[in-house]
CSV table of C-alpha atoms in Angstrom, one decimal:
chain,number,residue,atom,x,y,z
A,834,UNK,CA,-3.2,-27.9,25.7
A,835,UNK,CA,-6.9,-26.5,25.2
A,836,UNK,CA,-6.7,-25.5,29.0
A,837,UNK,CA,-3.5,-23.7,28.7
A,838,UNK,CA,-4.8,-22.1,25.5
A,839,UNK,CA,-7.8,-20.4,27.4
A,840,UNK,CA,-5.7,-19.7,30.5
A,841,UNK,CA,-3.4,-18.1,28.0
A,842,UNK,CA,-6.3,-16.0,26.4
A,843,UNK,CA,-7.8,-14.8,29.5
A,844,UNK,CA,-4.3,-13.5,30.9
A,845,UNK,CA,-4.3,-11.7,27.1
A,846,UNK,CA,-7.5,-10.1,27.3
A,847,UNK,CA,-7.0,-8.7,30.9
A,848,UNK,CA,-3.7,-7.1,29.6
A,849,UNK,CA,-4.6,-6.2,26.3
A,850,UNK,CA,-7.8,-4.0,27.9
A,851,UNK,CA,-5.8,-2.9,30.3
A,852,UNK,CA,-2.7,-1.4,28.6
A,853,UNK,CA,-5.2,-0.1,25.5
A,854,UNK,CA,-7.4,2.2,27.9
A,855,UNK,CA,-6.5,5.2,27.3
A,856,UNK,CA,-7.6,8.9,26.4
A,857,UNK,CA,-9.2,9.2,22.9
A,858,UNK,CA,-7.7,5.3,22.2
A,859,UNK,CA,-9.4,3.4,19.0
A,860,UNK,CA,-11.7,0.9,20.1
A,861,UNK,CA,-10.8,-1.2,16.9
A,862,UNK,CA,-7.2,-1.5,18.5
A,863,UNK,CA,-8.1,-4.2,21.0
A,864,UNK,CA,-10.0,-5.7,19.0
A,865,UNK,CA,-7.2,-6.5,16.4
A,866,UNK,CA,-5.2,-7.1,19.0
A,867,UNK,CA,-7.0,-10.2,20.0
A,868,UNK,CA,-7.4,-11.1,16.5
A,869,UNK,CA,-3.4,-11.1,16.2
A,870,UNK,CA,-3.3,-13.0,19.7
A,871,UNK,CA,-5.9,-15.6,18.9
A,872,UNK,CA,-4.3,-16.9,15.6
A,873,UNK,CA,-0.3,-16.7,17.2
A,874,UNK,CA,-1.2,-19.2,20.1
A,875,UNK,CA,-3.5,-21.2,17.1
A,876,UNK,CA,-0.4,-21.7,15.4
A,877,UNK,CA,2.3,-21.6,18.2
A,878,UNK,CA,1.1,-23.5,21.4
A,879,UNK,CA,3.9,-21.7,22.9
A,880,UNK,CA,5.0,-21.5,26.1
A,881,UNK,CA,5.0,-24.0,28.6
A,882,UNK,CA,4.0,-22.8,32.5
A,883,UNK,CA,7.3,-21.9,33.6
A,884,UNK,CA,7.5,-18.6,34.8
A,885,UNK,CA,9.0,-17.4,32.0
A,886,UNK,CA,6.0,-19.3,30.6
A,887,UNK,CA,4.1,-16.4,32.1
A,888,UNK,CA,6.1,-14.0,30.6
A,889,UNK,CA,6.0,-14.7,27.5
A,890,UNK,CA,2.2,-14.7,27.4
A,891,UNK,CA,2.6,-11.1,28.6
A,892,UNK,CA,5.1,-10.4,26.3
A,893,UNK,CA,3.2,-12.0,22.9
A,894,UNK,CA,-0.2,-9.7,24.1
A,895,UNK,CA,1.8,-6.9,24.3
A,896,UNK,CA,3.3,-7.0,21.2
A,897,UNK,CA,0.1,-7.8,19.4
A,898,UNK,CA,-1.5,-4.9,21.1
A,899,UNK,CA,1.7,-2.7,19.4
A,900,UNK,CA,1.2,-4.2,16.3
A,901,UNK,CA,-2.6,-3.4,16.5
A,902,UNK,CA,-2.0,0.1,17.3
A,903,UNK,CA,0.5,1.1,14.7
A,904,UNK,CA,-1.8,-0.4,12.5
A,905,UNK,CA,-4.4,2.1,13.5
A,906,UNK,CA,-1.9,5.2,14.4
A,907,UNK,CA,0.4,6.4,12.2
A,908,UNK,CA,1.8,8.2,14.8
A,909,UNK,CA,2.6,5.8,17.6
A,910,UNK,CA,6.2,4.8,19.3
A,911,UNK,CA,6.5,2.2,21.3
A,912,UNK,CA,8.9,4.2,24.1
A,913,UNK,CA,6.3,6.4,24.2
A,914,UNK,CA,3.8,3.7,25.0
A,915,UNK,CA,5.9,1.9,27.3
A,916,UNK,CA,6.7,5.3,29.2
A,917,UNK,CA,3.3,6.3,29.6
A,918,UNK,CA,2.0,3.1,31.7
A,919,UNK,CA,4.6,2.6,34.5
A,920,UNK,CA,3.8,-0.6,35.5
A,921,UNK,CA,5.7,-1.4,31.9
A,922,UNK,CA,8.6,-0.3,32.6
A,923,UNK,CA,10.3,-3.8,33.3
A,924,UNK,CA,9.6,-4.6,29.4
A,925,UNK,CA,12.6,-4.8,27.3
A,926,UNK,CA,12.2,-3.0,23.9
A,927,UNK,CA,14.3,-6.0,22.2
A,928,UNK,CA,12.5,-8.6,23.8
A,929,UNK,CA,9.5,-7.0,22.3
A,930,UNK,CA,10.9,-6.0,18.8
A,931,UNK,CA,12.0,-10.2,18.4
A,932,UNK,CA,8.0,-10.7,19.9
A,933,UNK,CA,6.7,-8.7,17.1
A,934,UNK,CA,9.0,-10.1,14.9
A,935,UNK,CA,7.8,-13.8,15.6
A,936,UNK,CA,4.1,-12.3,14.8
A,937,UNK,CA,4.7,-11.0,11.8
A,938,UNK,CA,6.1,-14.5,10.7
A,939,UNK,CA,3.6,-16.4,12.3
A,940,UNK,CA,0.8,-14.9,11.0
A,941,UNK,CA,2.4,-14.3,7.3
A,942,UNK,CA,2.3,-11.1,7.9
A,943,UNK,CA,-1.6,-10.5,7.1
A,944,UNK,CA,-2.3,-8.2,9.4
A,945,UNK,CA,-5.7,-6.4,8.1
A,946,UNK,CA,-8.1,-8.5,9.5
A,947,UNK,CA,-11.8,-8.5,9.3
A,948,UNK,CA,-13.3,-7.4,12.5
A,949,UNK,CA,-16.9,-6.5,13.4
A,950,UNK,CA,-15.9,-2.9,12.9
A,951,UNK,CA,-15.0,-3.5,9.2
A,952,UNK,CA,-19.3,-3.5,8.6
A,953,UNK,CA,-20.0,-0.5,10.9
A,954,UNK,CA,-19.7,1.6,7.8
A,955,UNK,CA,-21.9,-0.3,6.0
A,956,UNK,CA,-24.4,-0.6,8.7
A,957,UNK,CA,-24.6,2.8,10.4
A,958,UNK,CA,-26.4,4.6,7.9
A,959,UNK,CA,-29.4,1.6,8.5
A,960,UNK,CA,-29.4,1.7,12.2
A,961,UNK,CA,-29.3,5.4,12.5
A,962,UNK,CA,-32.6,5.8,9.8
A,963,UNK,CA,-34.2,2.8,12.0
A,964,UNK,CA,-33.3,2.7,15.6
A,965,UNK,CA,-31.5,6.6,15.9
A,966,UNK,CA,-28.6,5.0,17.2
A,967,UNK,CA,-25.8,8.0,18.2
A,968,UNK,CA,-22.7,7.6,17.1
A,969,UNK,CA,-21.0,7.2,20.6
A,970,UNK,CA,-23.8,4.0,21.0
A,971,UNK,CA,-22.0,2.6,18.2
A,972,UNK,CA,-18.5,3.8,19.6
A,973,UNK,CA,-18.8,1.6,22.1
A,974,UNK,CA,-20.7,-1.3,20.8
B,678,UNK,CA,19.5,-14.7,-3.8
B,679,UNK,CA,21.8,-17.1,-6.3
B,680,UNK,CA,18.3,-18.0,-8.1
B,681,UNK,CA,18.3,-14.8,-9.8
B,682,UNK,CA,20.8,-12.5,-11.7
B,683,UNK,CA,20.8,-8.9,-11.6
B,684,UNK,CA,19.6,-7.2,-14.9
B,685,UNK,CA,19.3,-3.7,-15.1
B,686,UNK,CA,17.8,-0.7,-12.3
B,687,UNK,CA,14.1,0.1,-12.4
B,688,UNK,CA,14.5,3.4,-9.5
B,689,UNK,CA,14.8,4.8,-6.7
B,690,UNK,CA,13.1,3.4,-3.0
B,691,UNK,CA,11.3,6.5,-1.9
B,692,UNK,CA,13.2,8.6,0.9
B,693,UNK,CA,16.4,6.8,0.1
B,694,UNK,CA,19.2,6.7,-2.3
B,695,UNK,CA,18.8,2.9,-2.4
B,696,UNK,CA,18.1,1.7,-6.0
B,697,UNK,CA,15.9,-0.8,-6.8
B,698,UNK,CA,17.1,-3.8,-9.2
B,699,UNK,CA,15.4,-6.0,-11.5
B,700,UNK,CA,16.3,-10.0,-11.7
B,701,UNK,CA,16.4,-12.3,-14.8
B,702,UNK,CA,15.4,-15.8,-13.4
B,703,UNK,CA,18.2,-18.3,-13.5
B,704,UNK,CA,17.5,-21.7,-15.7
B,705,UNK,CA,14.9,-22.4,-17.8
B,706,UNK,CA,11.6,-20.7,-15.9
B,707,UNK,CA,13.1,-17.2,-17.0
B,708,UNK,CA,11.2,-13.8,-16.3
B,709,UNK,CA,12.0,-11.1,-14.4
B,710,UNK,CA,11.4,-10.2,-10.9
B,711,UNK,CA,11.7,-7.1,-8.4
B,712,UNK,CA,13.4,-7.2,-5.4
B,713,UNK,CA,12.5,-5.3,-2.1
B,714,UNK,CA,14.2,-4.9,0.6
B,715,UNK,CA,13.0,-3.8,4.3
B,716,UNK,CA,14.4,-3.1,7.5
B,717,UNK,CA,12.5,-4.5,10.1
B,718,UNK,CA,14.2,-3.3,13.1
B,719,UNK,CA,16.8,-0.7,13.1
B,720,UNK,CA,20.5,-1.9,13.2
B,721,UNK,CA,22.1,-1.1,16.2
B,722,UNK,CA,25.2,-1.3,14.9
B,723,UNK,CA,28.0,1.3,14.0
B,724,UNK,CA,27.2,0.9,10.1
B,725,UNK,CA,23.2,2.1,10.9
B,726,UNK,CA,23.6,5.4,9.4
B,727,UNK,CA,23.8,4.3,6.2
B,728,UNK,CA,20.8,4.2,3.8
B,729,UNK,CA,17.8,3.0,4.3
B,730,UNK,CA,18.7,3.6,8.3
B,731,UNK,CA,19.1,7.0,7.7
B,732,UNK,CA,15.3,7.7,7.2
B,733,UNK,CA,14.5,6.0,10.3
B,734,UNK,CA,12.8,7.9,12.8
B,735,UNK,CA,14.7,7.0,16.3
B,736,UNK,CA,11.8,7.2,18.4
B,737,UNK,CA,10.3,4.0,16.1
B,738,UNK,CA,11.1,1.1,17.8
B,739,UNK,CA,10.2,-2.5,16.1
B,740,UNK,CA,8.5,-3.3,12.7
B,741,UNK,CA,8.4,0.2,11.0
B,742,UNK,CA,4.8,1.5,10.8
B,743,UNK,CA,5.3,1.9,6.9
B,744,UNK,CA,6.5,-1.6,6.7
B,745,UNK,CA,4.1,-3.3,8.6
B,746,UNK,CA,1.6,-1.5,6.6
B,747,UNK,CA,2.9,-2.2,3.3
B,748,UNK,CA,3.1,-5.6,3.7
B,749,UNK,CA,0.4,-6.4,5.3
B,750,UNK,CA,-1.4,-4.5,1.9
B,751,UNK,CA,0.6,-6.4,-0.1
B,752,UNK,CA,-0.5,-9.6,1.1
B,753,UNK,CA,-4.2,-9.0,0.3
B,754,UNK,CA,-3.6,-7.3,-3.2
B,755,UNK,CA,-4.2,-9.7,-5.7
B,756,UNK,CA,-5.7,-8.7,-9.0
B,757,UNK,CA,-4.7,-9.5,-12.6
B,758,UNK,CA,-3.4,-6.1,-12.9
B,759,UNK,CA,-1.3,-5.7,-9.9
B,760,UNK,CA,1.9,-7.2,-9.8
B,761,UNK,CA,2.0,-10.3,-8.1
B,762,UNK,CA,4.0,-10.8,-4.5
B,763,UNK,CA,5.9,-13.9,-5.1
B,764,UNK,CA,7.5,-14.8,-2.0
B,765,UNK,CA,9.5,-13.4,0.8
B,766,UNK,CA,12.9,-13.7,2.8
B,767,UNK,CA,14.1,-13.1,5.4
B,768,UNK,CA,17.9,-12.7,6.5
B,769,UNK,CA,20.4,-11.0,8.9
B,770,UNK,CA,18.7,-12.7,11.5
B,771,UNK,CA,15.3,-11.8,10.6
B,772,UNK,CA,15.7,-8.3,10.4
B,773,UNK,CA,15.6,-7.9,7.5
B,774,UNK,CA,13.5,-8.8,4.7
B,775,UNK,CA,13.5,-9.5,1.3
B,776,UNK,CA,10.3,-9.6,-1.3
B,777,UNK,CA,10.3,-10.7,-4.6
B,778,UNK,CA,8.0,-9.6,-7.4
B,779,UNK,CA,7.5,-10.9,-10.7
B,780,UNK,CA,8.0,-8.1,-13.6
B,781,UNK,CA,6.3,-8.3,-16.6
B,782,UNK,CA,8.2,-7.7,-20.0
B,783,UNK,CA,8.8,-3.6,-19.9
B,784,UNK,CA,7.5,-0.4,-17.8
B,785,UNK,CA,5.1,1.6,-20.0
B,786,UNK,CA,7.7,4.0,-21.2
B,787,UNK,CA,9.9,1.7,-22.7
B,788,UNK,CA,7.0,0.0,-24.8
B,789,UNK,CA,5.8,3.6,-25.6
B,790,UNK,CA,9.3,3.7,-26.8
B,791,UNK,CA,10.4,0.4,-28.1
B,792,UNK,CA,7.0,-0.6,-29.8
B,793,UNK,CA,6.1,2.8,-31.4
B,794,UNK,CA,3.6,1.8,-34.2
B,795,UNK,CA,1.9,-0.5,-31.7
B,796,UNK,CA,1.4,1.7,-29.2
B,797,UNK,CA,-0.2,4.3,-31.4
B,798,UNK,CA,-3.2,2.0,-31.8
B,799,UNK,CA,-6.0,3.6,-30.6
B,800,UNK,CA,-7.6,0.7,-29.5
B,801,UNK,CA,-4.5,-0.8,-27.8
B,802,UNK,CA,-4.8,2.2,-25.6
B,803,UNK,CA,-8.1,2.1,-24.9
B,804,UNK,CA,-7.9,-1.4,-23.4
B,805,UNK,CA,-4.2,-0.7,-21.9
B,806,UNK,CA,-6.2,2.3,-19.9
B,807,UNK,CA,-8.8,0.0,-19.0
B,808,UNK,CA,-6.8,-2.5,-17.5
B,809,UNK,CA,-4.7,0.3,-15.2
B,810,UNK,CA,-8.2,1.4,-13.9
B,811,UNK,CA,-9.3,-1.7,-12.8
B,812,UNK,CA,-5.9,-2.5,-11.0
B,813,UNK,CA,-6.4,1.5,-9.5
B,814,UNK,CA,-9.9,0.8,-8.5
B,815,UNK,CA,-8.7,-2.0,-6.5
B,816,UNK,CA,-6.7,-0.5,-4.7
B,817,UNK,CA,-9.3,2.4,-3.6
B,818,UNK,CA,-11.6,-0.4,-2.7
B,819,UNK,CA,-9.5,-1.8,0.0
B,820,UNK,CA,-9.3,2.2,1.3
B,821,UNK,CA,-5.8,2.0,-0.1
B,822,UNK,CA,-4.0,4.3,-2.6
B,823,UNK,CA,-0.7,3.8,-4.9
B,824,UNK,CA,0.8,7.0,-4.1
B,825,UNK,CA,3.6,7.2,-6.8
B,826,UNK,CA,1.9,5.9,-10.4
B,827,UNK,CA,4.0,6.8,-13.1
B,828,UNK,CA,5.3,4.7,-16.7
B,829,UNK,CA,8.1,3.4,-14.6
B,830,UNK,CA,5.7,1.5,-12.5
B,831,UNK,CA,2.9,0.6,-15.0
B,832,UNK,CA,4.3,-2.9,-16.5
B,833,UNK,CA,3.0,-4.1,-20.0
B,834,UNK,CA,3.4,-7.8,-21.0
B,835,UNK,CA,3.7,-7.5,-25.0
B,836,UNK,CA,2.6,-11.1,-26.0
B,837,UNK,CA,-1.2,-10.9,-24.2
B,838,UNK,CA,-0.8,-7.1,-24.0
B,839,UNK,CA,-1.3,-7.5,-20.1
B,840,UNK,CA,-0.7,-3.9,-17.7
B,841,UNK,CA,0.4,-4.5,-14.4
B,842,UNK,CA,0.6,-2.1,-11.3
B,843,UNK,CA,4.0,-2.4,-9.3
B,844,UNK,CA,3.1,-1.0,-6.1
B,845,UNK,CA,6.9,-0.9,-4.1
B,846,UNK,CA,7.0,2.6,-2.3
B,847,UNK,CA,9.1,3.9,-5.4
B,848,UNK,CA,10.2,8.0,-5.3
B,849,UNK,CA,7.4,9.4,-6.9
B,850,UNK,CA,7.9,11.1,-10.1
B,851,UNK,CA,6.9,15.1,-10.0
B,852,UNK,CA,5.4,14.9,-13.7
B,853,UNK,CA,2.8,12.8,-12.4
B,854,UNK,CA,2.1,14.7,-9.5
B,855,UNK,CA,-1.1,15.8,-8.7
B,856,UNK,CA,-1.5,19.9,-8.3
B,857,UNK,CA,-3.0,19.4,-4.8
B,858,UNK,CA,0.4,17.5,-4.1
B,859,UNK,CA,2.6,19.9,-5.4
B,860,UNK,CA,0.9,23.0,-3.5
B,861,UNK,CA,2.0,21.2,-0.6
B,862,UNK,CA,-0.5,18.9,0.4
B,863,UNK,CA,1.5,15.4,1.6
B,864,UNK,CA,-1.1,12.6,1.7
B,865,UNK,CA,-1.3,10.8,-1.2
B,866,UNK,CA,-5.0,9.8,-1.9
B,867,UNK,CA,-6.8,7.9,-4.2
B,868,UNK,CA,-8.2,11.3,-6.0
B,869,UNK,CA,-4.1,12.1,-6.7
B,870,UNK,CA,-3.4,8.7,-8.4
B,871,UNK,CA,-6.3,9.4,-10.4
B,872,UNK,CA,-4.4,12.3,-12.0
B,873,UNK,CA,-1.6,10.2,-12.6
B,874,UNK,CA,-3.9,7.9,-14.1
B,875,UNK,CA,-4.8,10.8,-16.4
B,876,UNK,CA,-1.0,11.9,-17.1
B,877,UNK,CA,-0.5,8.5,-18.1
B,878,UNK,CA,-3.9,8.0,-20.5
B,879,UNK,CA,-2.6,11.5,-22.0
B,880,UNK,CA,0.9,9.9,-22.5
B,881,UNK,CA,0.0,6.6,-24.2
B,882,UNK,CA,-2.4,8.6,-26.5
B,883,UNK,CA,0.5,11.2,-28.1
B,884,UNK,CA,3.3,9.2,-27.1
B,885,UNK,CA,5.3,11.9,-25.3
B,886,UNK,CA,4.7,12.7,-21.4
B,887,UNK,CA,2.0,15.6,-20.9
B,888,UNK,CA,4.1,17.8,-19.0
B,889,UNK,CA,7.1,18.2,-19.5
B,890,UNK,CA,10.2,19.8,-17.6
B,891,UNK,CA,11.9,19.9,-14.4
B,892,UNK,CA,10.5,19.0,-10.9
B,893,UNK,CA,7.9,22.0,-9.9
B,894,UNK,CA,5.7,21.8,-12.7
B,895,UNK,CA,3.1,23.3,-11.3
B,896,UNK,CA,2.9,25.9,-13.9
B,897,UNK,CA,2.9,23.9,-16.7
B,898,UNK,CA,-0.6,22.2,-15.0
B,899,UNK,CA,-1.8,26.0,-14.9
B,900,UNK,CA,-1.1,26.8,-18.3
B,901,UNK,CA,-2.7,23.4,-19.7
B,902,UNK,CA,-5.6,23.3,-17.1
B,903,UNK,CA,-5.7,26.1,-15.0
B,904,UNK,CA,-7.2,29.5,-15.0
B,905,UNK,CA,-9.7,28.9,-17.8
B,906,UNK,CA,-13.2,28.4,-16.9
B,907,UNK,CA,-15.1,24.7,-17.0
B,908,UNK,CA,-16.3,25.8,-20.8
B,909,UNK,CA,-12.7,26.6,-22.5
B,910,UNK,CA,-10.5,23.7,-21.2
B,911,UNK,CA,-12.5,21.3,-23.7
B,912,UNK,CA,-10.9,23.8,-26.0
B,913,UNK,CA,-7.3,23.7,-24.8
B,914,UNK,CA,-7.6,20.0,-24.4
B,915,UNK,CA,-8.5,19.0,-27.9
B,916,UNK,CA,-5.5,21.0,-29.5
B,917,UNK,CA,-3.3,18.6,-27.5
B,918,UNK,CA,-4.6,15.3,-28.0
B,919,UNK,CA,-5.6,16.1,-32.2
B,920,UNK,CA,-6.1,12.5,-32.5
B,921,UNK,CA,-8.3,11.5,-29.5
B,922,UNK,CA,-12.3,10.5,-30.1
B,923,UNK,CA,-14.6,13.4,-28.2
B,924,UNK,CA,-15.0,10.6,-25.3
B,925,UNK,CA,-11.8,10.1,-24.5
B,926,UNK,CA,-11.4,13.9,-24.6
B,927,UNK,CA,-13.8,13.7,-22.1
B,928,UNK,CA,-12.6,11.4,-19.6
B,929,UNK,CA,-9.0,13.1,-19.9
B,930,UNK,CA,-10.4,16.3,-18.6
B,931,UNK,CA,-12.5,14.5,-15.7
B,932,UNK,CA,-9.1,12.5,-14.7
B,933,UNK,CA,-7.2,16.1,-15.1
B,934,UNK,CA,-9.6,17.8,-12.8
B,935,UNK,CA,-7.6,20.3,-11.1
B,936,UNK,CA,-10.2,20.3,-7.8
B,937,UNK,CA,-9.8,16.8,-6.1
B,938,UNK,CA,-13.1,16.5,-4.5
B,939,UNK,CA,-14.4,16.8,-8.3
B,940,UNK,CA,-12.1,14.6,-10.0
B,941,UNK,CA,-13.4,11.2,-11.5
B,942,UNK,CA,-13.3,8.2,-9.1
B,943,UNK,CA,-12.0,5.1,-10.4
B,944,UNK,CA,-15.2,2.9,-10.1
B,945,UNK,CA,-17.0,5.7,-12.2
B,946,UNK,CA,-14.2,6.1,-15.2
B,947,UNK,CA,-14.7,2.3,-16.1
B,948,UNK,CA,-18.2,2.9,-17.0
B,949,UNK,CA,-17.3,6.1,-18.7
B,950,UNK,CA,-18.6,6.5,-22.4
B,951,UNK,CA,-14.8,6.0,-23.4
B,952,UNK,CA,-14.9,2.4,-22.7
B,953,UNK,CA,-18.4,1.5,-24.4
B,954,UNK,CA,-17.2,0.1,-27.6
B,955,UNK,CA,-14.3,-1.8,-26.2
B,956,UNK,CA,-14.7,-5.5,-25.8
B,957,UNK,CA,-12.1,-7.7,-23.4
B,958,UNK,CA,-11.8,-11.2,-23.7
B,959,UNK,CA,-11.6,-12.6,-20.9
């Protein structure tokens, strides 16, 4: 099961990076997304390795990934995510509404996780007197 | 839902013409709790023009962006003066769902109403306010804000004289609006509940709400606070609140600030002068 679970989690991260590149995007988003990922399959083994086993790993990263970024973007809709990266266009919106669905559940709904990113206020002012750190340093960090 | 039995209205959800209920506990637990209700998907259905449904923006597909939001704040409040998530469920096949608060005895305006004489202790005030700032500041310290504070949503239990914060996207009321809000700004922000916070103080200390009227009131903020300079509002102030020590004068006219960047934060009215002769046991 350990296997699977770090097969599982490599497939996620390769999407998740993939499908959150994108002009201006939020570096937190990914992030999060992971976040969301790592604790579903911790409390779901899910899927076993059928091909729809597959799919569903695809699907459950993809939804975390829209959960992450409507978190961080008041603004976003998922047909206009799913329209802007064509090699999405084989998703089905309901498949992926139930997917979030399941998160949510799963993960009790507590979805403002702690991330690295939740210091950076707290730290920038110290690295930038010490080091002179730029802000796009700590963009990408 | 056969648990609880419906007991009276408490408002109206925000953006909707849904009306939100309060419960009396079946058997021998008693108390009251609030009931939410969200959508978490949009019905696809025939009867999906009806309310709540109506707000929905087509184009949002999934768990609403509010929702998701809301909850997911909701889950991490928890503070002796916010209102207390008691459990969620979930039905129609999971989209929808249901949260339950617990309510305390009464809003704020019906204990202004119902218990006159003891709400016209000064010091009963005084701790009352205290209690709604600490629930306020922490909700600004998790970079959140409340949005729509008004007596409705300000609960008082009368035997331990407890205030609790019910935080359930309710319409906001216009008397309790911040100027900044009502000339058109749409955010709500911390700095905006903190003049709430200060229509509130300035309603539990005369007993009657500080403006008064119909929706725009904007003009009645003017005439109380606006044109005059820094040194005459003291002035104005005082002749409304006759009975309030010079502190609590004060921290009225910090809370009423008319510029937003200026007005007092919640973290720095709790160590206000106000409070330094009030003693909580804790």
């Amino acid at each position: 099961r350990n296997k699977h679970a770090k097969k599982y989690r490599e497939r996620a991260v390769l999407l998740i990076s993939k499908y959150s590149n994108y002009e201006d995007f939020d570096p937190v988003i990914p992030y999060l997304a992971m976040n969301y990922f790592d604790r579903y399959i911790s409390k779901t083994p899910i899927l076993g390795l059928s091909r729809n086993g597959i799919h569903n790993v695809d699907l459950t990263a993809l939804a975390c990934l829209v959960l992450a970024w409507k978190m961080r973007d008041l603004n976003f809709k998922t047909p206009k995510f799913l329209a802007e990266r064509q090699d999405l266009a084989g998703v089905s919106t309901l498949e992926l509404v139930n997917m979030e669905i399941r998160i949510m559940h799963s993960l009790d709904w507590r979805m403002r996780s702690v991330t690295a990113f939740c210091y950076l206020p707290y730290f920038e002012p110290k690295f930038h007197s010490t080091y002179g750190f730029s802000r796009r340093t700590l963009n990408e960090i | 839902m056969e648990k609880y039995k419906r007991d009276g209205v408490i408002g109206k959800e925000r953006n909707s013409l849904r009306q939100i209920h309060k419960y009396r506990r079946q058997g021998s637990s008693g108390g009251s709790v609030v009931v939410k209700r969200f959508m978490l998907q949009p019905k696809l259905d025939a009867l999906s023009t009806r309310d709540e449904e109506a707000s929905a923006d087509p184009e949002e597909t999934g768990v609403p962006i509010k929702t998701l939001r809301q909850i997911s704040l909701l889950k991490v409040m928890q503070h002796e003066n916010i209102v207390r998530l008691v459990e969620m469920n979930y039905e129609d096949g999971d989209s929808l769902v249901r949260l339950v608060f617990e309510y305390a005895d009464m809003d704020l305006r019906n204990f202004l109403e119902e218990y006159a004489a003891k709400a016209s202790d000064q010091k009963l005030v005084k701790k009352l306010l205290c209690q709604l700032l600490r629930g306020v500041a922490h909700f600004h310290s998790i970079g959140a804000a409340h949005g729509a504070l008004n007596p409705k949503n300000v609960l008082i239990d009368i035997g331990n004289e407890n205030l609790k914060i019910l935080n359930i996207a309710m319409d906001a009321d216009a008397l309790y609006t911040a100027p900044e809000l009502l000339l058109g700004s749409t955010e709500s922000s911390p700095a905006a509940d903190m003049f709430a916070v200060g229509c509130i103080f300035a309603e539990m200390v005369n007993r009657r709400p500080l403006f008064q009227g119909k929706a725009a009131n904007i003009n009645n903020i003017f005439n109380l606070l606006g044109t005059p300079t820094e040194e005459n509002w003291p002035g104005k102030l005082s002749e409304v609140f006759p009975n309030l020590e010079p502190h609590g004068l004060d921290l009225i006219s910090k809370l009423l600030c008319l510029d937003p960047s200026k007005r007092i934060k919640a973290c720095a009215a709790l160590k206000h002068d106000y409070f330094k002769d009030l003693i909580l046991l804790r």
